[in-house]
CSV table of C-alpha atoms in Angstrom, one decimal:
chain,number,residue,atom,x,y,z
A,204,MET,CA,10.0,-49.5,56.3
A,205,ALA,CA,8.6,-46.3,57.8
A,206,VAL,CA,9.6,-45.5,61.4
A,207,ASP,CA,6.8,-44.8,63.8
A,208,TRP,CA,8.3,-42.0,65.8
A,209,SER,CA,5.2,-41.7,68.0
A,210,ARG,CA,5.5,-45.3,69.1
A,211,ARG,CA,9.2,-45.0,69.6
A,212,GLY,CA,8.8,-41.9,71.7
A,213,TYR,CA,6.2,-43.6,73.8
A,214,HIS,CA,8.5,-46.6,74.4
A,215,ALA,CA,11.3,-44.2,75.4
A,216,GLN,CA,8.9,-42.6,77.9
A,217,ARG,CA,8.0,-46.0,79.3
A,218,TRP,CA,11.6,-46.9,79.9
A,219,ALA,CA,12.3,-43.5,81.4
A,220,ALA,CA,9.5,-44.2,83.9
A,221,ARG,CA,11.2,-47.5,84.8
A,222,GLY,CA,14.5,-45.7,85.1
A,223,ALA,CA,13.0,-43.1,87.4
A,224,LEU,CA,11.5,-45.7,89.7
A,225,LEU,CA,14.8,-47.6,89.8
A,226,ALA,CA,16.9,-44.5,90.5
A,227,ALA,CA,14.5,-43.3,93.3
A,228,ALA,CA,14.7,-46.8,94.9
A,229,LEU,CA,18.5,-46.8,94.7
A,230,ALA,CA,18.6,-43.2,96.1
A,231,VAL,CA,16.8,-44.4,99.2
A,232,ALA,CA,18.7,-47.6,99.5
A,233,ALA,CA,22.2,-46.2,99.0
A,234,PRO,CA,22.6,-44.6,102.5
A,235,LEU,CA,20.9,-47.6,104.1
A,236,VAL,CA,23.1,-50.2,102.4
A,237,TYR,CA,26.3,-48.1,102.9
A,238,GLY,CA,25.6,-47.4,106.6
A,239,GLY,CA,23.8,-50.6,107.5
A,240,LEU,CA,22.0,-50.4,110.8
A,241,ARG,CA,23.8,-47.2,111.5
A,242,GLY,CA,22.3,-45.7,108.3
A,243,LEU,CA,18.8,-46.8,109.4
A,244,LEU,CA,19.3,-45.1,112.8
A,245,LEU,CA,20.6,-42.0,111.1
A,246,LEU,CA,17.5,-41.9,108.9
A,247,VAL,CA,15.2,-42.2,112.0
A,248,CYS,CA,17.3,-39.4,113.7
A,249,GLY,CA,16.9,-37.2,110.6
A,250,VAL,CA,13.2,-37.5,110.6
A,251,ALA,CA,13.0,-36.8,114.3
A,252,GLY,CA,15.3,-33.9,114.0
A,253,LEU,CA,13.2,-32.3,111.2
A,254,ALA,CA,10.1,-32.7,113.4
A,255,LEU,CA,11.9,-31.1,116.4
A,256,SER,CA,13.2,-28.2,114.1
A,257,ALA,CA,9.7,-27.5,112.9
A,258,ALA,CA,8.3,-27.5,116.5
A,259,ALA,CA,11.2,-25.2,117.6
A,260,LEU,CA,10.4,-22.8,114.7
A,261,TRP,CA,6.8,-22.7,115.9
A,262,TRP,CA,7.9,-21.9,119.5
A,263,THR,CA,10.2,-19.2,118.1
A,264,LEU,CA,7.3,-17.5,116.4
A,265,THR,CA,4.8,-17.9,119.3
A,266,LEU,CA,7.0,-17.3,122.4
A,267,ARG,CA,8.7,-14.3,123.8
A,268,GLY,CA,11.8,-13.7,125.9
A,269,PRO,CA,14.5,-16.3,126.7
A,270,LEU,CA,12.2,-19.2,125.7
A,271,ARG,CA,12.0,-17.7,122.2
A,272,TRP,CA,15.8,-17.5,121.7
A,273,GLY,CA,16.3,-20.9,123.2
A,274,ALA,CA,13.8,-22.3,120.6
A,275,ALA,CA,15.5,-20.4,117.8
A,276,LEU,CA,18.8,-21.9,118.8
A,277,VAL,CA,17.3,-25.4,118.6
A,278,ALA,CA,15.7,-24.6,115.2
A,279,VAL,CA,19.1,-23.7,113.8
A,280,CYS,CA,21.4,-26.1,115.6
A,281,VAL,CA,19.5,-29.3,115.2
A,282,PRO,CA,19.5,-29.2,111.3
A,283,ALA,CA,23.1,-28.1,111.3
A,284,GLY,CA,24.1,-30.9,113.6
A,285,LEU,CA,22.2,-33.5,111.6
A,286,LEU,CA,23.8,-32.2,108.4
A,287,ALA,CA,27.3,-32.5,109.9
A,288,LEU,CA,26.5,-36.0,111.2
A,289,PHE,CA,25.2,-37.2,107.9
A,290,ALA,CA,28.2,-35.7,106.1
A,291,VAL,CA,30.8,-37.4,108.3
A,292,THR,CA,29.1,-40.7,108.5
A,293,LEU,CA,27.5,-41.2,105.0
A,294,PHE,CA,29.3,-38.6,102.9
A,295,TRP,CA,29.9,-40.7,99.7
A,296,ALA,CA,26.6,-42.5,100.1
A,297,LEU,CA,24.8,-39.1,100.3
A,298,LEU,CA,26.5,-37.8,97.2
A,299,VAL,CA,25.5,-41.0,95.3
A,300,SER,CA,22.0,-40.7,96.7
A,301,LEU,CA,21.6,-37.0,95.6
A,302,ALA,CA,22.9,-37.9,92.1
A,303,LEU,CA,20.4,-40.8,91.8
A,304,TRP,CA,17.6,-38.6,93.0
A,305,GLY,CA,18.4,-36.0,90.4
A,306,LEU,CA,18.4,-38.7,87.8
A,307,ALA,CA,15.0,-40.0,89.1
A,308,VAL,CA,13.5,-36.5,88.8
A,309,TRP,CA,14.9,-35.9,85.3
A,310,SER,CA,13.8,-39.3,84.1
A,311,GLY,CA,10.3,-39.0,85.7
A,312,ARG,CA,9.7,-35.7,84.1
A,313,TYR,CA,10.9,-36.9,80.7
A,314,ALA,CA,8.5,-39.9,81.0
A,315,LEU,CA,5.6,-37.6,81.8
A,316,ARG,CA,6.4,-34.9,79.3
A,317,GLY,CA,3.6,-33.5,77.3
A,318,THR,CA,1.0,-34.3,80.0
A,319,GLY,CA,-1.0,-31.8,82.0
A,320,GLY,CA,0.1,-28.9,79.8
A,321,HIS,CA,-2.0,-25.8,79.1
A,322,ALA,CA,-2.6,-24.1,75.8
A,323,PRO,CA,-0.9,-20.7,75.7
A,324,VAL,CA,-3.0,-17.6,76.0
A,325,ARG,CA,-4.2,-16.6,72.5
A,326,GLU,CA,-2.5,-13.5,71.1
A,327,ARG,CA,-3.8,-11.0,68.6
A,328,ARG,CA,-2.0,-8.5,66.4
A,329,LEU,CA,-3.7,-5.1,66.6
A,330,PRO,CA,-2.7,-1.7,65.3
A,331,PRO,CA,-0.6,0.5,67.7
A,332,PRO,CA,-2.5,2.8,70.0
A,333,ARG,CA,-3.0,6.4,68.9
A,334,ARG,CA,-3.3,8.1,72.3
A,335,PRO,CA,-1.6,6.0,75.0
A,336,VAL,CA,-1.3,7.4,78.5
A,337,LEU,CA,1.1,5.9,81.0
A,338,ILE,CA,1.1,6.5,84.7
A,339,MET,CA,4.5,6.2,86.3
A,340,ASN,CA,5.6,6.0,90.0
A,341,PRO,CA,9.2,7.3,90.1
A,342,ARG,CA,9.6,5.8,93.7
A,343,SER,CA,8.8,2.2,92.7
A,344,GLY,CA,11.6,-0.3,92.5
A,345,GLY,CA,14.2,2.1,93.9
A,346,GLY,CA,13.7,4.6,91.2
A,347,LYS,CA,13.6,2.5,88.0
A,348,VAL,CA,11.5,5.1,86.2
A,349,GLY,CA,14.5,7.5,86.3
A,350,ARG,CA,17.2,4.9,86.1
A,351,PHE,CA,15.9,3.4,82.9
A,352,ARG,CA,14.7,6.7,81.5
A,353,LEU,CA,11.2,5.4,81.0
A,354,ARG,CA,9.5,8.7,80.7
A,355,GLU,CA,11.8,9.9,77.9
A,356,LYS,CA,11.5,6.7,75.9
A,357,ALA,CA,7.7,6.6,76.3
A,358,GLU,CA,7.3,10.2,75.1
A,359,ARG,CA,9.6,9.5,72.1
A,360,LEU,CA,7.2,6.6,71.2
A,361,GLY,CA,4.2,9.0,71.3
A,362,ALA,CA,2.8,8.3,74.8
A,363,ARG,CA,1.6,10.9,77.3
A,364,VAL,CA,3.2,10.3,80.7
A,365,VAL,CA,1.6,11.2,84.1
A,366,LEU,CA,4.2,11.2,86.9
A,367,LEU,CA,3.2,10.5,90.5
A,368,GLU,CA,5.2,13.2,92.2
A,369,PRO,CA,6.9,12.1,95.4
A,370,GLY,CA,5.4,13.6,98.6
A,371,GLU,CA,2.0,14.2,97.0
A,372,GLN,CA,-1.2,12.3,97.5
A,373,HIS,CA,-2.5,10.8,94.2
A,374,ASP,CA,-5.7,9.0,93.4
A,375,VAL,CA,-4.4,6.6,90.7
A,376,THR,CA,-7.9,5.4,89.8
A,377,GLU,CA,-9.1,9.0,89.2
A,378,LEU,CA,-6.0,9.8,87.1
A,379,ALA,CA,-6.6,6.8,84.9
A,380,ARG,CA,-10.3,7.7,84.5
A,381,ALA,CA,-9.4,11.2,83.6
A,382,ALA,CA,-7.1,10.0,81.0
A,383,VAL,CA,-9.8,7.8,79.4
A,384,ALA,CA,-12.2,10.8,79.5
A,385,ASP,CA,-9.6,12.8,77.6
A,386,GLY,CA,-9.4,10.2,74.8
A,387,ALA,CA,-6.8,7.7,75.9
A,388,ASP,CA,-7.1,4.4,73.9
A,389,LEU,CA,-4.5,2.6,76.1
A,390,LEU,CA,-3.6,2.8,79.7
A,391,GLY,CA,-0.3,1.7,81.2
A,392,ALA,CA,1.4,1.7,84.6
A,393,ALA,CA,5.1,1.7,85.6
A,394,GLY,CA,5.2,0.6,89.3
A,395,GLY,CA,4.4,-2.2,91.6
A,396,ASP,CA,1.5,-4.7,91.4
A,397,GLY,CA,-0.7,-2.4,93.5
A,398,THR,CA,-0.4,0.5,91.1
A,399,GLN,CA,-0.8,-2.0,88.1
A,400,ALA,CA,-4.0,-3.3,89.6
A,401,LEU,CA,-5.6,0.1,90.0
A,402,VAL,CA,-4.9,1.2,86.4
A,403,ALA,CA,-5.8,-2.2,85.0
A,404,ALA,CA,-9.2,-2.1,86.6
A,405,VAL,CA,-10.0,1.2,84.8
A,406,ALA,CA,-8.7,-0.2,81.5
A,407,ALA,CA,-11.0,-3.3,82.0
A,408,GLU,CA,-13.9,-1.1,82.9
A,409,HIS,CA,-13.6,0.8,79.6
A,410,ASP,CA,-12.4,-2.3,77.6
A,411,ILE,CA,-9.2,-0.7,76.4
A,412,PRO,CA,-5.7,-2.3,76.4
A,413,PHE,CA,-3.5,-2.2,79.4
A,414,LEU,CA,0.3,-2.0,79.2
A,415,VAL,CA,2.5,-3.4,82.1
A,416,ILE,CA,5.9,-1.7,82.7
A,417,SER,CA,7.9,-3.7,85.2
A,418,ALA,CA,9.2,-0.8,87.2
A,419,GLY,CA,8.3,-2.2,90.6
A,420,THR,CA,10.4,-4.2,93.1
A,421,ARG,CA,9.1,-7.7,92.2
A,422,ASN,CA,6.3,-7.4,89.6
A,423,HIS,CA,4.9,-10.9,89.8
A,424,PHE,CA,2.3,-10.0,87.2
A,425,ALA,CA,4.9,-8.9,84.7
A,426,LEU,CA,6.8,-12.2,85.4
A,427,ASP,CA,3.7,-14.3,84.6
A,428,LEU,CA,3.1,-12.3,81.4
A,429,GLY,CA,6.6,-13.3,80.2
A,430,LEU,CA,8.0,-9.8,80.4
A,431,ASP,CA,11.6,-8.8,81.0
A,432,ARG,CA,11.7,-7.6,84.6
A,433,SER,CA,15.4,-6.7,84.4
A,434,ASP,CA,14.7,-4.2,81.6
A,435,PRO,CA,11.5,-2.2,82.1
A,436,ALA,CA,12.2,-0.1,79.1
A,437,ALA,CA,11.7,-3.2,76.9
A,438,CYS,CA,8.1,-3.3,78.0
A,439,LEU,CA,7.5,-0.1,76.0
A,440,ASP,CA,8.2,-1.9,72.8
A,441,ALA,CA,4.6,-3.0,73.0
A,442,LEU,CA,3.6,0.5,71.9
A,443,THR,CA,4.9,0.0,68.4
A,444,ASP,CA,5.3,-3.8,68.0
A,445,GLY,CA,2.9,-5.5,70.4
A,446,VAL,CA,0.3,-8.2,70.7
A,447,GLU,CA,-2.8,-8.3,72.8
A,448,MET,CA,-4.1,-11.1,75.1
A,449,ARG,CA,-7.0,-11.4,77.4
A,450,VAL,CA,-6.4,-12.3,81.0
A,451,ASP,CA,-8.4,-12.5,84.3
A,452,LEU,CA,-8.7,-9.7,86.9
A,453,GLY,CA,-9.3,-10.5,90.5
A,454,PHE,CA,-11.3,-8.5,93.0
A,455,ALA,CA,-11.3,-8.5,96.8
A,456,GLY,CA,-14.6,-6.7,97.5
A,457,ASP,CA,-14.3,-3.6,95.3
A,458,GLN,CA,-10.4,-3.7,95.3
A,459,PRO,CA,-8.9,-5.1,92.1
A,460,PHE,CA,-5.8,-7.3,92.2
A,461,VAL,CA,-3.6,-8.7,89.5
A,462,ASN,CA,-1.5,-10.9,91.8
A,463,ASN,CA,-3.1,-11.8,95.2
A,464,ALA,CA,-5.0,-10.7,98.3
A,465,SER,CA,-3.9,-12.0,101.7
A,466,PHE,CA,-5.7,-12.2,105.0
A,467,GLY,CA,-4.6,-13.2,108.5
A,468,ALA,CA,-1.3,-12.8,110.3
A,469,TYR,CA,0.7,-11.2,107.5
A,470,ALA,CA,-2.1,-8.8,106.5
A,471,ALA,CA,-2.4,-7.7,110.2
A,472,ILE,CA,1.4,-7.1,110.6
A,473,VAL,CA,1.7,-4.9,107.5
A,474,GLN,CA,-1.0,-2.6,109.0
A,475,SER,CA,1.3,-1.6,111.8
A,476,PRO,CA,2.9,1.9,111.4
A,477,ALA,CA,6.2,0.4,112.7
A,478,TYR,CA,6.4,-2.3,110.1
A,479,ARG,CA,7.9,-0.1,107.4
A,480,ASP,CA,10.9,0.9,109.6
A,481,ASP,CA,11.4,-2.4,111.5
A,482,LYS,CA,9.9,-5.3,109.6
A,483,LEU,CA,11.6,-8.1,111.6
A,484,GLY,CA,11.1,-6.5,115.0
A,485,THR,CA,7.5,-5.7,114.3
A,486,SER,CA,6.8,-9.2,113.1
A,487,LEU,CA,8.4,-10.9,116.1
A,488,GLU,CA,6.4,-8.7,118.4
A,489,MET,CA,3.0,-9.3,116.9
A,490,LEU,CA,3.3,-12.9,115.7
A,491,PRO,CA,2.8,-14.6,119.1
A,492,ASP,CA,-0.6,-13.1,119.7
A,493,LEU,CA,-1.7,-13.4,116.1
A,494,LEU,CA,-0.7,-17.1,115.6
A,495,THR,CA,-2.2,-18.2,118.9
A,496,GLY,CA,-5.5,-16.3,118.3
A,497,GLN,CA,-5.1,-13.8,121.1
A,498,GLN,CA,-5.2,-10.9,118.6
A,499,GLY,CA,-6.6,-10.3,115.2
A,500,PRO,CA,-9.9,-11.4,113.7
A,501,ARG,CA,-11.1,-15.1,113.8
A,502,LEU,CA,-11.4,-15.8,110.1
A,503,VAL,CA,-13.6,-18.3,108.2
A,504,ALA,CA,-12.9,-18.8,104.5
A,505,ARG,CA,-15.5,-20.4,102.3
A,506,ALA,CA,-14.4,-21.7,98.8
A,507,GLY,CA,-17.0,-23.8,97.0
A,508,ASP,CA,-17.8,-26.8,99.2
A,509,THR,CA,-14.7,-26.2,101.4
A,510,THR,CA,-14.8,-24.2,104.7
A,511,LEU,CA,-11.6,-23.2,106.4
A,512,THR,CA,-12.2,-22.4,110.1
A,513,ALA,CA,-9.8,-20.1,112.0
A,514,PRO,CA,-6.8,-20.2,109.6
A,515,GLN,CA,-3.8,-18.1,110.6
A,516,ALA,CA,-3.4,-17.1,106.9
A,517,VAL,CA,-5.4,-17.2,103.7
A,518,LEU,CA,-3.9,-16.3,100.3
A,519,VAL,CA,-6.2,-15.8,97.4
A,520,SER,CA,-4.5,-15.5,94.0
A,521,ASN,CA,-5.7,-14.3,90.6
A,522,ASN,CA,-5.3,-17.8,89.0
A,523,PRO,CA,-3.5,-20.6,91.0
A,524,TYR,CA,0.2,-20.8,91.8
A,525,ARG,CA,2.3,-23.7,90.9
A,526,THR,CA,2.7,-26.1,93.8
A,527,GLY,CA,4.4,-29.2,92.4
A,528,ASP,CA,7.6,-27.5,91.3
A,529,PRO,CA,9.9,-26.0,94.0
A,530,PHE,CA,11.6,-23.9,91.4
A,531,GLY,CA,8.3,-22.6,90.1
A,532,LEU,CA,6.8,-21.5,93.4
A,533,GLY,CA,5.2,-18.1,93.1
A,534,ARG,CA,4.6,-18.6,89.4
A,535,ARG,CA,1.3,-19.1,87.7
A,536,GLU,CA,1.0,-21.4,84.7
A,537,ARG,CA,-1.7,-19.3,83.2
A,538,LEU,CA,-3.7,-16.1,83.8
A,539,ASP,CA,-6.9,-17.0,82.0
A,540,SER,CA,-8.2,-20.1,83.8
A,541,GLY,CA,-11.2,-18.1,85.2
A,542,THR,CA,-10.4,-19.4,88.7
A,543,LEU,CA,-8.8,-18.2,92.0
A,544,GLY,CA,-6.1,-20.0,93.7
A,545,VAL,CA,-6.6,-20.5,97.5
A,546,LEU,CA,-3.9,-21.3,100.0
A,547,GLY,CA,-4.9,-21.6,103.7
A,548,VAL,CA,-2.7,-22.4,106.7
A,549,ARG,CA,-3.8,-23.5,110.1
A,550,VAL,CA,-1.3,-24.5,112.7
A,551,GLU,CA,-2.6,-25.4,116.2
A,552,GLY,CA,0.7,-26.1,117.9
A,553,ALA,CA,4.2,-27.6,117.7
A,554,ILE,CA,2.9,-31.0,116.7
A,555,SER,CA,0.8,-29.5,113.9
A,556,ALA,CA,3.9,-27.5,112.8
A,557,ALA,CA,5.9,-30.7,112.6
A,558,ALA,CA,3.2,-32.4,110.6
A,559,LEU,CA,3.1,-29.5,108.2
A,560,LEU,CA,6.7,-30.2,107.3
A,561,LEU,CA,6.8,-34.0,107.4
A,562,ASN,CA,3.3,-35.0,106.1
A,563,PRO,CA,3.1,-34.9,102.3
A,564,ASP,CA,-0.6,-34.0,102.6
A,565,PRO,CA,-0.8,-32.1,105.9
A,566,ALA,CA,-4.2,-31.3,107.4
A,567,GLY,CA,-3.1,-27.8,108.3
A,568,LEU,CA,-2.4,-26.8,104.6
A,569,THR,CA,-5.3,-26.3,102.2
A,570,VAL,CA,-4.6,-25.8,98.5
A,571,LEU,CA,-7.5,-25.5,96.1
A,572,THR,CA,-9.1,-23.5,93.3
A,573,ALA,CA,-12.5,-21.8,93.2
A,574,PRO,CA,-14.3,-19.2,91.2
A,575,GLU,CA,-15.2,-17.3,94.4
A,576,VAL,CA,-13.9,-17.1,98.0
A,577,VAL,CA,-15.7,-15.4,100.9
A,578,ILE,CA,-13.7,-14.3,103.9
A,579,GLU,CA,-15.7,-13.9,107.0
A,580,ALA,CA,-14.6,-12.5,110.4
A,581,ASP,CA,-15.9,-11.8,113.9
A,582,ARG,CA,-15.6,-8.0,113.3
A,583,GLU,CA,-16.8,-5.4,110.9
A,584,GLU,CA,-13.5,-4.9,109.1
A,585,ILE,CA,-10.7,-7.3,108.1
A,586,GLU,CA,-7.0,-6.4,107.6
A,587,ALA,CA,-5.9,-7.3,104.0
A,588,GLY,CA,-2.8,-7.1,101.9
A,589,VAL,CA,-4.0,-6.5,98.3
A,590,ASP,CA,-1.1,-6.8,95.8
A,591,GLY,CA,1.2,-5.7,98.7
A,592,GLU,CA,-0.9,-2.7,99.7
A,593,ALA,CA,-2.2,-2.7,103.3
A,594,MET,CA,-5.8,-1.9,103.7
A,595,MET,CA,-9.0,-2.5,105.8
A,596,LEU,CA,-11.9,-4.1,104.0
A,597,PRO,CA,-15.5,-4.4,105.2
A,598,ALA,CA,-16.4,-7.9,106.3
A,599,PRO,CA,-17.3,-10.3,104.7
A,600,VAL,CA,-14.9,-9.9,101.8
A,601,ARG,CA,-16.0,-11.6,98.6
A,602,CYS,CA,-13.1,-12.4,96.4
A,603,ARG,CA,-13.9,-13.2,92.8
A,604,THR,CA,-12.4,-13.3,89.3
A,605,ALA,CA,-13.6,-11.5,86.2
A,606,PRO,CA,-12.6,-14.0,83.4
A,607,GLY,CA,-10.9,-12.4,80.4
A,608,ALA,CA,-11.9,-8.9,81.6
A,609,LEU,CA,-8.4,-7.4,81.0
A,610,ARG,CA,-6.9,-6.7,77.6
A,611,VAL,CA,-3.1,-6.7,78.1
A,612,ARG,CA,-0.8,-5.4,75.4
A,613,VAL,CA,2.7,-6.9,75.6
A,614,PRO,CA,5.8,-6.7,73.3
A,615,ARG,CA,5.7,-9.3,70.5
A,616,ARG,CA,9.3,-10.2,71.3
A,617,ARG,CA,9.7,-11.0,75.0
A,618,PRO,CA,11.3,-13.7,77.1
A,619,GLY,CA,8.0,-15.5,77.6
A,620,VAL,CA,6.8,-17.8,80.4
A,621,ALA,CA,9.0,-20.8,81.1
A,622,PRO,CA,6.8,-23.9,80.7
A,623,ALA,CA,6.0,-25.8,83.9
A,624,PRO,CA,7.7,-29.2,84.1
A,625,PRO,CA,5.2,-32.0,84.6
A,626,LYS,CA,4.4,-32.8,88.2
A,627,LEU,CA,6.1,-36.0,89.4
A,628,ASP,CA,3.2,-38.3,89.9
A,629,TRP,CA,4.7,-41.6,91.1
A,630,ARG,CA,1.5,-43.5,90.7
A,631,ARG,CA,1.3,-42.6,87.0
A,632,LEU,CA,5.0,-43.5,86.6
A,633,ARG,CA,4.3,-46.9,88.1
A,634,LYS,CA,1.4,-47.5,85.7
A,635,LEU,CA,3.5,-46.3,82.8
A,636,ALA,CA,6.5,-48.5,83.8
A,637,ALA,CA,4.3,-51.6,84.3
A,638,THR,CA,2.8,-51.6,80.7
A,639,VAL,CA,4.3,-53.9,78.2
A,640,GLY,CA,4.1,-54.5,74.5
A,641,ARG,CA,1.6,-53.0,72.1
A,642,THR,CA,-1.0,-52.6,74.8
A,643,ALA,CA,1.1,-49.8,76.3
A,644,ALA,CA,0.8,-47.6,73.2
A,645,PRO,CA,-1.8,-44.9,73.1
A,646,SER,CA,-5.1,-46.0,71.5
A,647,ARG,CA,-4.7,-43.5,68.7
A,648,LEU,CA,-1.6,-45.5,67.5
A,649,HIS,CA,-3.7,-48.6,67.0
A,650,ARG,CA,-6.2,-46.9,64.7
A,651,PRO,CA,-5.8,-48.3,61.1
A,652,HIS,CA,-5.1,-45.9,58.3
A,653,ALA,CA,-7.6,-45.3,55.6
A,654,GLY,CA,-8.0,-48.4,53.5
A,655,GLN,CA,-6.2,-50.6,56.1
A,656,ARG,CA,-8.0,-53.5,57.7
A,657,GLU,CA,-7.7,-54.3,61.4
A,658,SER,CA,-6.2,-57.7,62.1
């Protein structure tokens, strides 16, 4: 008798969904049963303490002087006190609860595996470039260009290297255009996302491949392309053994970005000349006026049918970030969806700050996708951070995406992008767990084979 592995796998998923729901229920019940009425009171105190901590954090950011430091003390001491109280009172119950919750998450993701996935970006094998030109910033990433001997390796592989000499002003866009005019059939950049975006825009303009070399500090774009950020020299393998893929390129007005463009409080802070030398002090000095609307532009963001009025911050990303996986925050599942990710935050006071933390769907947090976002303001120019670079853009700023505009050449052998685990959807888990018998199996499993009659 042949074994129907598809049906068996589906049954395993169904039982995994049941196990996830049971483990989650036991994780909640364990502290309550162990502690009785005391456990229930502690749970109420924990929720109230989190709300107080969120409110205190808001006061820390919006007040000055002794009140600020008093609020900061509350924001730190309340969670620490609650943690100590829970540990002393419900230590073993908490350990059991955490283990059960871990089991619930694992089982739930197993039950939902294979759902919501995205097809990988299509790769093409093409001949190596004949006249590659690479622009390298030796200051990026604390001197990775020199530390990994990127120039020497690139030149051994036949590339021409243009170094951005420290202390000199360079127009990266013009350098890239000059390289194309001189016959370059591939452009590359070793530096941060800001440098990458400028060179990538020229490559997209002339429809030639672009090579990313992860020589910056963080290099989010390289991460989402599946490149090895710990070894920038490995990115150069694409010159001789590479594949090509098409991805989207974002624009904020006329400024290209490969990662994101931010508007609001953060974008205003990075404009300050003092920010580079004293990031924390400058932020604490400017945030009270920015968050309460006493300084900075009053923004309005329009994305499709949604309008965000007076948000303190708006982040527009080239393809949306993961939001359902805490370990995948800041990652993008794909770079070719043809849409922008939009994250808007509006906090009106301490109560709103508490709701932002406790409410699973807070009114002050907007997460959506759109092909275009328009940022308006009550002034002629808006502060913006475009791939980490501070700049002033004329208002309104139209953010858009150019689907598939960028040809990226990457090494054939590379770490790759870790697949995103399925989002824990408890409603879907309940439906899956509640199904019984043959009716639970996917409809495709009920289709008779050729020559077989339905009963």
